[in-house]
Amino acid sequence: MSRNGSIVGALLLSLGLVGAGWFAAQGMARLRTADRYVTVKGSAERIVDADLVVWPLAHSVGGNDLADVQRRLDANTATIRAFFAGAGFKPAEIVVSPPRLEDRWAYAYGDNRPPERFRYATTVTLRTSNVATALAVLRRSGELVSRGVMLGTGEDGRASGPEFDYTRLNDIKPTLIAEATANARRSAEQFAKDSGARIGGIRSANQGVVDISDRDQGSPQVKKVRVVTTVEYFLKD
């Protein structure tokens, strides 16, 4: 009985070792499968028209008589307002910033004083969703110069010029993300096919950056909206 018990015990031990090895092998196989994944990117683009234009028109006058400088600046501001109003823009779409007065002699020394003591400047800004009319008026902006308005640079040192924006991104964003994600999956499926595997579930996903840029330099009123998504898929045999 003792000998038979030893034989049975040895058999059970062998079966246990074999079973443990099998389960370990299966566990390692699942681990290797779960650890395999592919990272892909998908993109989608739309060409859209800008729906908002912001056009700051900075202008200034100079002179030695403060009252005269202020009168001329007010006259030029009225000219710009009339220019926009004549094109059909509403008063609420035309904003005048507070004027900025510079005494150029205050920081001058000796004979280095500039010929004009005062420089008075302000900015008249058109903010409208009527982009087509704003483009038409932009082509006629030379009329302001012919009326004696000296257009200059804004407070940031940049020349006055319109900025076109697209504000309805949320209307097209879900569709773009869905299209970009579908393109990413197609790339992952092709990679898996080439490597003899199949696509599993999503390991992680990142929407990435939504970029709005000009379609080209010649038409800033036409925008290109681009979405890029990054997705990681598990691979399985």
JSON list of N, CA, C and O in Angstrom, two decimals, residues 5 52 82 139 176:
[
{"chain": "A", "resi": 5, "resn": "GLY", "atom": "N", "xyz": [0.80, 3.99, -2.88]},
{"chain": "A", "resi": 5, "resn": "GLY", "atom": "CA", "xyz": [0.55, 5.40, -2.52]},
{"chain": "A", "resi": 5, "resn": "GLY", "atom": "C", "xyz": [1.61, 6.31, -3.09]},
{"chain": "A", "resi": 5, "resn": "GLY", "atom": "O", "xyz": [1.35, 7.42, -3.54]},
{"chain": "A", "resi": 52, "resn": "LEU", "atom": "N", "xyz": [-16.83, 85.69, -39.64]},
{"chain": "A", "resi": 52, "resn": "LEU", "atom": "CA", "xyz": [-16.61, 86.88, -38.83]},
{"chain": "A", "resi": 52, "resn": "LEU", "atom": "C", "xyz": [-15.36, 87.60, -39.34]},
{"chain": "A", "resi": 52, "resn": "LEU", "atom": "O", "xyz": [-14.34, 86.97, -39.62]},
{"chain": "A", "resi": 82, "resn": "ALA", "atom": "N", "xyz": [-18.31, 107.18, -41.26]},
{"chain": "A", "resi": 82, "resn": "ALA", "atom": "CA", "xyz": [-19.20, 107.42, -42.39]},
{"chain": "A", "resi": 82, "resn": "ALA", "atom": "C", "xyz": [-18.89, 106.47, -43.55]},
{"chain": "A", "resi": 82, "resn": "ALA", "atom": "O", "xyz": [-19.80, 106.01, -44.26]},
{"chain": "A", "resi": 139, "resn": "ARG", "atom": "N", "xyz": [-11.60, 96.58, -50.52]},
{"chain": "A", "resi": 139, "resn": "ARG", "atom": "CA", "xyz": [-11.01, 96.95, -51.82]},
{"chain": "A", "resi": 139, "resn": "ARG", "atom": "C", "xyz": [-11.10, 98.45, -52.08]},
{"chain": "A", "resi": 139, "resn": "ARG", "atom": "O", "xyz": [-10.41, 98.96, -52.96]},
{"chain": "A", "resi": 176, "resn": "LEU", "atom": "N", "xyz": [-16.08, 65.75, -38.14]},
{"chain": "A", "resi": 176, "resn": "LEU", "atom": "CA", "xyz": [-14.65, 65.66, -38.45]},
{"chain": "A", "resi": 176, "resn": "LEU", "atom": "C", "xyz": [-13.95, 64.62, -37.57]},
{"chain": "A", "resi": 176, "resn": "LEU", "atom": "O", "xyz": [-13.11, 63.85, -38.04]}
]
